Amino acid sequence: MLMRLFHKVQKGQNMKKRHLKNRIKIIILCVICAGSFIFFKFSGRIYPMMQISDKMQFGNDPFEQRNIKSKKDIICLFKEKVKNFITEKSEIVLSENVSSMEEQKYQNISVLQSMSAGEVIEVSNLNQEIVGELFYSTALSQVVKERIWNNSYKENNDISIEELCYLRVLHMGFDGQTHIGELIVNQTIAEEVLEIMLKLYQQSYPIEKMILIDEYGADDEQSMADNNTSAFNYRKIAGTDRLSNHSLGFAIDINPKYNPYVKQQDNGELIVSPLNSTEYIDRNQEFPYKIDENDLCCQLFLEYGFTWGGNWNSVKDYQHFEKSK
């Protein structure tokens, strides 16, 4: 990462040198043109050489095909030539500068997109266009397929790996810094999830971690205990033989440690997941990162047609948002 930042700074310095050279060129051209103008204006020796006549024409350019009758005509025409020359060179330099800026923008985007999920990035010098480019979806690359194969993804008859989509987003961490996040979801909800994540980021909504659950060996309990936000994981609902909507890429768990899964058994036993979230069972108390009906995250997912697990009756899954097929 340090090497990438070093190259980025070096490229910025090279661009500044290039812009400075272009400005120096324009200044030199202006000095030469001004000197030539003074020479034409004040040197009387030019007239015997030019043999001015009523029929004389200046140059071959149609713009220049005009009669030269006096010293004043020469000066006026020369002024036009100088003005056009400087304008043309200025436009070229401006075009080069714009091209350099565009090149630098895409270099910045490329560097940021190559960074790993979980890394912190500095966004103070990035405009909104570049920030928007860091929210995107792609088909699963071979690298991602290898990461999830026999972990979160297992061969099955319910969903093919081609139906899944890899998302890259930014999120505001609990540390107040911008982090790179990643999710795998079903293709049919990919754009909606991107829009939700962008809106959450724009409002500085805090999400502590967002990396693939495969970094935890596809172990849901470990991922939740570490407060990791995740989506796809081919697994059954805990304590049942039914597939979770996570198995199809239609569900997302947000800040799970602070928003646990809670189920009251018939024998009175209380099941809480993750195990280290028992202090957040009581939803009447106030604490940071709690998802409820007034929470921005909950409101956005509901606006996009998702169901919130906190509204269920038989169980409460406060971290959980899902959408039907």
Short mmCIF file of C-alpha atoms in Angstrom, two decimals:
data_model
loop_
_atom_site.label_atom_id
_atom_site.label_comp_id
_atom_site.label_asym_id
_atom_site.label_seq_id
_atom_site.Cartn_x
_atom_site.Cartn_y
_atom_site.Cartn_z
CA MET A 1 0.00 0.00 0.00
CA LEU A 2 2.87 2.38 0.83
CA MET A 3 4.38 1.75 -2.60
CA ARG A 4 1.05 2.58 -4.26
CA LEU A 5 0.80 5.80 -2.30
CA PHE A 6 4.43 6.63 -3.18
CA HIS A 7 3.76 6.12 -6.90
CA LYS A 8 0.59 8.16 -6.62
CA VAL A 9 2.48 11.09 -5.07
CA GLN A 10 5.26 10.73 -7.65
CA LYS A 11 2.72 10.85 -10.49
CA GLY A 12 1.16 13.98 -8.98
CA GLN A 13 4.59 15.65 -8.84
CA ASN A 14 5.30 14.71 -12.48
CA MET A 15 1.97 16.22 -13.52
CA LYS A 16 2.80 19.49 -11.72
CA LYS A 17 6.18 19.63 -13.53
CA ARG A 18 4.42 19.03 -16.87
CA HIS A 19 1.92 21.84 -16.21
CA LEU A 20 4.78 24.19 -15.22
CA LYS A 21 6.67 23.41 -18.44
CA ASN A 22 3.54 24.16 -20.50
CA ARG A 23 3.11 27.53 -18.76
CA ILE A 24 6.75 28.40 -19.37
CA LYS A 25 6.32 27.56 -23.07
CA ILE A 26 3.36 29.93 -23.35
CA ILE A 27 5.27 32.72 -21.58
CA ILE A 28 8.25 32.27 -23.94
CA LEU A 29 5.96 32.33 -26.99
CA CYS A 30 4.26 35.48 -25.74
CA VAL A 31 7.65 37.19 -25.22
CA ILE A 32 8.80 36.19 -28.73
CA CYS A 33 5.54 37.41 -30.28
CA ALA A 34 5.66 40.68 -28.34
CA GLY A 35 9.26 41.25 -29.40
CA SER A 36 8.38 40.57 -33.03
CA PHE A 37 5.44 42.96 -32.81
CA ILE A 38 7.68 45.73 -31.45
CA PHE A 39 10.14 45.07 -34.24
CA PHE A 40 7.45 45.34 -36.94
CA LYS A 41 5.97 48.43 -35.37
CA PHE A 42 9.13 50.47 -34.91
CA SER A 43 11.51 49.24 -37.58
CA GLY A 44 11.27 51.44 -40.70
CA ARG A 45 13.76 49.26 -42.58
CA ILE A 46 11.06 46.71 -43.32
CA TYR A 47 9.33 48.82 -45.94
CA PRO A 48 11.95 48.80 -48.71
CA MET A 49 12.04 45.02 -48.47
CA MET A 50 8.26 44.55 -48.62
CA GLN A 51 7.55 46.73 -51.70
CA ILE A 52 4.07 47.55 -50.55
CA SER A 53 1.55 47.88 -53.33
CA ASP A 54 -2.25 48.00 -53.63
CA LYS A 55 -2.27 44.47 -55.05
CA MET A 56 0.10 42.83 -52.55
CA GLN A 57 -1.34 39.90 -50.56
CA PHE A 58 -0.06 38.58 -47.24
CA GLY A 59 0.29 34.76 -47.11
CA ASN A 60 -1.64 31.93 -48.73
CA ASP A 61 -4.29 31.43 -46.03
CA PRO A 62 -7.74 32.59 -47.33
CA PHE A 63 -8.05 34.50 -44.07
CA GLU A 64 -4.93 36.43 -45.01
CA GLN A 65 -5.84 37.13 -48.66
CA ARG A 66 -6.25 40.86 -48.26
CA ASN A 67 -4.63 43.99 -49.72
CA ILE A 68 -1.74 45.46 -47.74
CA LYS A 69 -1.63 49.21 -48.26
CA SER A 70 0.10 50.59 -45.21
CA LYS A 71 2.17 49.94 -42.13
CA LYS A 72 -1.07 50.00 -40.13
CA ASP A 73 -2.44 47.08 -42.20
CA ILE A 74 0.68 45.05 -41.45
CA ILE A 75 0.43 45.77 -37.73
CA CYS A 76 -3.29 44.85 -37.61
CA LEU A 77 -2.73 41.63 -39.48
CA PHE A 78 0.23 40.75 -37.30
CA LYS A 79 -1.89 41.38 -34.18
CA GLU A 80 -4.48 38.93 -35.48
CA LYS A 81 -1.82 36.33 -36.20
CA VAL A 82 -0.33 36.69 -32.71
CA LYS A 83 -3.76 36.50 -31.09
CA ASN A 84 -4.74 33.39 -33.07
CA PHE A 85 -1.38 31.77 -32.40
CA ILE A 86 -1.58 32.31 -28.63
CA THR A 87 -5.22 31.16 -28.54
CA GLU A 88 -4.35 28.00 -30.45
CA LYS A 89 -1.41 27.17 -28.18
CA SER A 90 -3.45 27.91 -25.06
CA GLU A 91 -6.18 25.54 -26.22
CA ILE A 92 -3.60 22.82 -26.84
CA VAL A 93 -2.11 23.26 -23.38
CA LEU A 94 -5.58 23.32 -21.80
CA SER A 95 -6.49 20.15 -23.67
CA GLU A 96 -3.29 18.50 -22.46
CA ASN A 97 -4.02 19.54 -18.89
CA VAL A 98 -7.59 18.18 -19.06
CA SER A 99 -6.29 14.91 -20.52
CA SER A 100 -3.70 14.69 -17.76
CA MET A 101 -6.36 15.29 -15.13
CA GLU A 102 -8.59 12.59 -16.63
CA GLU A 103 -5.64 10.20 -16.75
CA GLN A 104 -4.81 10.96 -13.11
CA LYS A 105 -8.46 10.45 -12.11
CA TYR A 106 -8.59 6.97 -13.61
CA GLN A 107 -5.21 6.14 -12.11
CA ASN A 108 -6.57 7.12 -8.69
CA ILE A 109 -9.68 4.99 -9.21
CA SER A 110 -7.59 2.04 -10.37
CA VAL A 111 -5.33 2.26 -7.30
CA LEU A 112 -8.30 2.47 -4.93
CA GLN A 113 -10.14 -0.40 -6.62
CA SER A 114 -7.06 -2.58 -6.28
CA MET A 115 -6.98 -2.14 -2.50
CA SER A 116 -8.25 -4.93 -0.25
CA ALA A 117 -11.59 -4.88 1.53
CA GLY A 118 -11.23 -3.61 5.07
CA GLU A 119 -8.49 -1.12 4.22
CA VAL A 120 -8.89 2.53 5.18
CA ILE A 121 -8.71 5.14 2.41
CA GLU A 122 -8.26 8.91 2.53
CA VAL A 123 -11.20 10.56 0.77
CA SER A 124 -10.64 14.24 1.62
CA ASN A 125 -9.05 14.85 -1.79
CA LEU A 126 -11.54 12.77 -3.79
CA ASN A 127 -14.49 14.40 -5.54
CA GLN A 128 -17.97 12.89 -5.56
CA GLU A 129 -17.49 11.46 -9.05
CA ILE A 130 -14.53 9.37 -7.95
CA VAL A 131 -16.32 8.31 -4.74
CA GLY A 132 -19.27 7.14 -6.84
CA GLU A 133 -16.93 5.04 -8.99
CA LEU A 134 -15.97 3.07 -5.85
CA PHE A 135 -19.51 1.69 -5.52
CA TYR A 136 -19.84 -0.98 -8.18
CA SER A 137 -20.89 -4.56 -8.92
CA THR A 138 -19.21 -7.22 -11.03
CA ALA A 139 -19.57 -10.88 -11.84
CA LEU A 140 -17.53 -13.07 -9.53
CA SER A 141 -13.92 -13.12 -10.68
CA GLN A 142 -11.88 -16.30 -10.61
CA VAL A 143 -10.11 -15.00 -7.50
CA VAL A 144 -13.40 -14.45 -5.68
CA LYS A 145 -14.72 -17.83 -6.81
CA GLU A 146 -11.65 -19.49 -5.32
CA ARG A 147 -12.16 -17.57 -2.07
CA ILE A 148 -15.74 -18.78 -1.59
CA TRP A 149 -15.54 -22.28 -3.13
CA ASN A 150 -16.28 -24.90 -0.47
CA ASN A 151 -16.55 -22.09 2.07
CA SER A 152 -19.61 -19.86 1.75
CA TYR A 153 -20.44 -21.50 -1.58
CA LYS A 154 -20.93 -25.24 -1.91
CA GLU A 155 -22.17 -27.17 -4.91
CA ASN A 156 -25.95 -27.31 -4.75
CA ASN A 157 -29.14 -27.39 -6.80
CA ASP A 158 -30.56 -24.16 -5.37
CA ILE A 159 -28.31 -21.44 -6.76
CA SER A 160 -25.49 -21.37 -9.30
CA ILE A 161 -22.37 -19.34 -8.71
CA GLU A 162 -23.19 -17.33 -11.86
CA GLU A 163 -26.34 -15.96 -10.16
CA LEU A 164 -24.24 -14.20 -7.56
CA CYS A 165 -22.72 -10.74 -7.81
CA TYR A 166 -19.69 -9.18 -6.11
CA LEU A 167 -20.15 -5.68 -4.68
CA ARG A 168 -17.50 -3.17 -3.68
CA VAL A 169 -18.58 -0.23 -1.55
CA LEU A 170 -17.32 2.31 0.95
CA HIS A 171 -18.56 2.48 4.52
CA MET A 172 -17.93 4.67 7.51
CA GLY A 173 -16.23 2.65 10.23
CA PHE A 174 -16.73 3.02 13.96
CA ASP A 175 -13.38 4.84 13.92
CA GLY A 176 -14.85 7.62 11.77
CA GLN A 177 -12.70 6.68 8.78
CA THR A 178 -13.70 5.46 5.34
CA HIS A 179 -13.24 1.72 4.80
CA ILE A 180 -13.52 -0.42 1.68
CA GLY A 181 -16.31 -2.98 2.00
CA GLU A 182 -17.32 -6.06 0.01
CA LEU A 183 -20.48 -8.17 -0.24
CA ILE A 184 -21.79 -11.01 -2.36
CA VAL A 185 -25.50 -10.88 -3.15
CA ASN A 186 -27.95 -12.22 -5.68
CA GLN A 187 -27.72 -10.40 -9.01
CA THR A 188 -31.36 -9.35 -8.84
CA ILE A 189 -30.82 -7.14 -5.78
CA ALA A 190 -27.27 -5.94 -6.53
CA GLU A 191 -28.17 -2.44 -7.75
CA GLU A 192 -30.60 -1.85 -4.89
CA VAL A 193 -28.01 -2.84 -2.30
CA LEU A 194 -25.43 -0.56 -3.94
CA GLU A 195 -27.84 2.37 -3.78
CA ILE A 196 -28.61 1.68 -0.13
CA MET A 197 -24.93 1.42 0.78
CA LEU A 198 -24.13 4.65 -1.06
CA LYS A 199 -26.88 6.50 0.80
CA LEU A 200 -25.70 5.09 4.12
CA TYR A 201 -22.16 6.20 3.38
CA GLN A 202 -23.26 9.67 2.31
CA GLN A 203 -24.98 10.03 5.68
CA SER A 204 -21.90 8.70 7.53
CA TYR A 205 -23.89 5.75 8.86
CA PRO A 206 -21.45 3.63 10.94
CA ILE A 207 -20.76 0.04 9.91
CA GLU A 208 -17.76 -1.47 11.66
CA LYS A 209 -16.68 -4.18 9.20
CA MET A 210 -17.77 -5.48 5.82
CA ILE A 211 -15.71 -8.35 4.44
CA LEU A 212 -16.72 -11.70 2.97
CA ILE A 213 -17.77 -14.26 5.55
CA ASP A 214 -15.18 -16.59 4.02
CA GLU A 215 -12.55 -14.69 6.01
CA TYR A 216 -14.14 -16.42 9.02
CA GLY A 217 -14.25 -19.84 7.36
CA ALA A 218 -17.91 -19.17 6.46
CA ASP A 219 -18.68 -19.52 10.19
CA ASP A 220 -21.68 -17.31 10.83
CA GLU A 221 -21.18 -17.18 14.61
CA GLN A 222 -17.56 -16.02 14.29
CA SER A 223 -18.47 -13.38 11.71
CA MET A 224 -21.31 -12.00 13.84
CA ALA A 225 -19.23 -12.04 17.03
CA ASP A 226 -16.68 -9.85 15.22
CA ASN A 227 -19.54 -7.52 14.21
CA ASN A 228 -18.93 -8.19 10.54
CA THR A 229 -21.63 -7.15 8.08
CA SER A 230 -22.16 -9.88 5.46
CA ALA A 231 -24.64 -11.24 2.96
CA PHE A 232 -24.28 -14.49 0.97
CA ASN A 233 -23.57 -17.72 2.85
CA TYR A 234 -24.99 -21.05 1.72
CA ARG A 235 -26.33 -22.42 5.00
CA LYS A 236 -29.45 -23.52 6.81
CA ILE A 237 -31.36 -21.48 9.37
CA ALA A 238 -29.95 -22.28 12.80
CA GLY A 239 -31.86 -25.13 14.44
CA THR A 240 -33.81 -26.05 11.29
CA ASP A 241 -33.46 -27.93 8.01
CA ARG A 242 -34.59 -24.91 5.97
CA LEU A 243 -32.24 -22.85 3.85
CA SER A 244 -31.64 -19.30 4.98
CA ASN A 245 -32.24 -16.51 2.49
CA HIS A 246 -28.52 -15.86 2.88
CA SER A 247 -28.06 -19.08 0.88
CA LEU A 248 -29.61 -17.43 -2.16
CA GLY A 249 -27.95 -14.04 -1.71
CA PHE A 250 -31.19 -12.31 -0.73
CA ALA A 251 -30.28 -11.38 2.88
CA ILE A 252 -27.85 -9.03 4.63
CA ASP A 253 -26.87 -8.77 8.30
CA ILE A 254 -25.82 -5.30 9.49
CA ASN A 255 -23.69 -4.74 12.62
CA PRO A 256 -24.82 -8.12 14.05
CA LYS A 257 -23.11 -7.90 17.43
CA TYR A 258 -25.27 -4.91 18.41
CA ASN A 259 -28.37 -6.29 16.71
CA PRO A 260 -28.62 -9.98 17.67
CA TYR A 261 -30.82 -12.88 16.66
CA VAL A 262 -33.12 -13.68 19.61
CA LYS A 263 -35.50 -16.63 19.95
CA GLN A 264 -37.57 -17.78 22.92
CA GLN A 265 -37.77 -21.58 23.06
CA ASP A 266 -40.90 -23.43 24.21
CA ASN A 267 -39.04 -24.49 27.35
CA GLY A 268 -38.29 -20.87 28.14
CA GLU A 269 -34.70 -21.02 27.03
CA LEU A 270 -33.47 -17.93 25.21
CA ILE A 271 -31.30 -18.42 22.14
CA VAL A 272 -29.05 -15.47 21.36
CA SER A 273 -26.69 -15.17 18.42
CA PRO A 274 -23.94 -14.12 18.48
CA LEU A 275 -23.25 -15.24 22.02
CA ASN A 276 -21.35 -12.06 22.92
CA SER A 277 -24.38 -9.83 22.23
CA THR A 278 -26.54 -10.63 25.28
CA GLU A 279 -26.23 -7.07 26.63
CA TYR A 280 -28.03 -5.81 23.50
CA ILE A 281 -31.12 -8.03 23.81
CA ASP A 282 -33.15 -5.37 25.61
CA ARG A 283 -34.21 -3.07 22.80
CA ASN A 284 -35.79 -0.57 25.15
CA GLN A 285 -32.39 0.61 26.30
CA GLU A 286 -30.39 3.15 24.34
CA PHE A 287 -26.97 2.23 22.98
CA PRO A 288 -24.91 3.03 19.88
CA TYR A 289 -25.43 1.17 16.59
CA LYS A 290 -28.90 -0.09 17.53
CA ILE A 291 -31.20 -0.79 14.58
CA ASP A 292 -34.86 0.04 15.15
CA GLU A 293 -37.77 1.53 13.19
CA ASN A 294 -36.27 5.02 13.41
CA ASP A 295 -32.84 3.95 12.25
CA LEU A 296 -31.70 5.18 8.82
CA CYS A 297 -30.50 1.73 7.77
CA CYS A 298 -33.85 0.15 8.61
CA GLN A 299 -35.78 2.92 6.84
CA LEU A 300 -33.74 2.60 3.65
CA PHE A 301 -34.04 -1.17 3.40
CA LEU A 302 -37.80 -0.96 3.99
CA GLU A 303 -38.10 1.72 1.29
CA TYR A 304 -36.48 -0.69 -1.17
CA GLY A 305 -38.95 -3.45 -0.32
CA PHE A 306 -36.85 -5.49 2.11
CA THR A 307 -38.23 -7.18 5.21
CA TRP A 308 -36.67 -6.46 8.59
CA GLY A 309 -36.15 -9.33 11.01
CA GLY A 310 -36.94 -7.02 13.92
CA ASN A 311 -40.59 -7.04 12.82
CA TRP A 312 -40.94 -10.82 12.98
CA ASN A 313 -43.05 -12.44 15.69
CA SER A 314 -41.70 -15.94 16.37
CA VAL A 315 -38.09 -14.68 16.45
CA LYS A 316 -36.36 -11.32 16.43
CA ASP A 317 -33.43 -10.89 14.07
CA TYR A 318 -32.52 -7.23 14.46
CA GLN A 319 -29.47 -7.39 12.20
CA HIS A 320 -31.31 -9.05 9.32
CA PHE A 321 -32.79 -7.61 6.10
CA GLU A 322 -34.03 -9.85 3.32
CA LYS A 323 -35.98 -9.74 0.10
CA SER A 324 -38.15 -12.39 -1.50
CA LYS A 325 -37.11 -13.94 -4.79
#
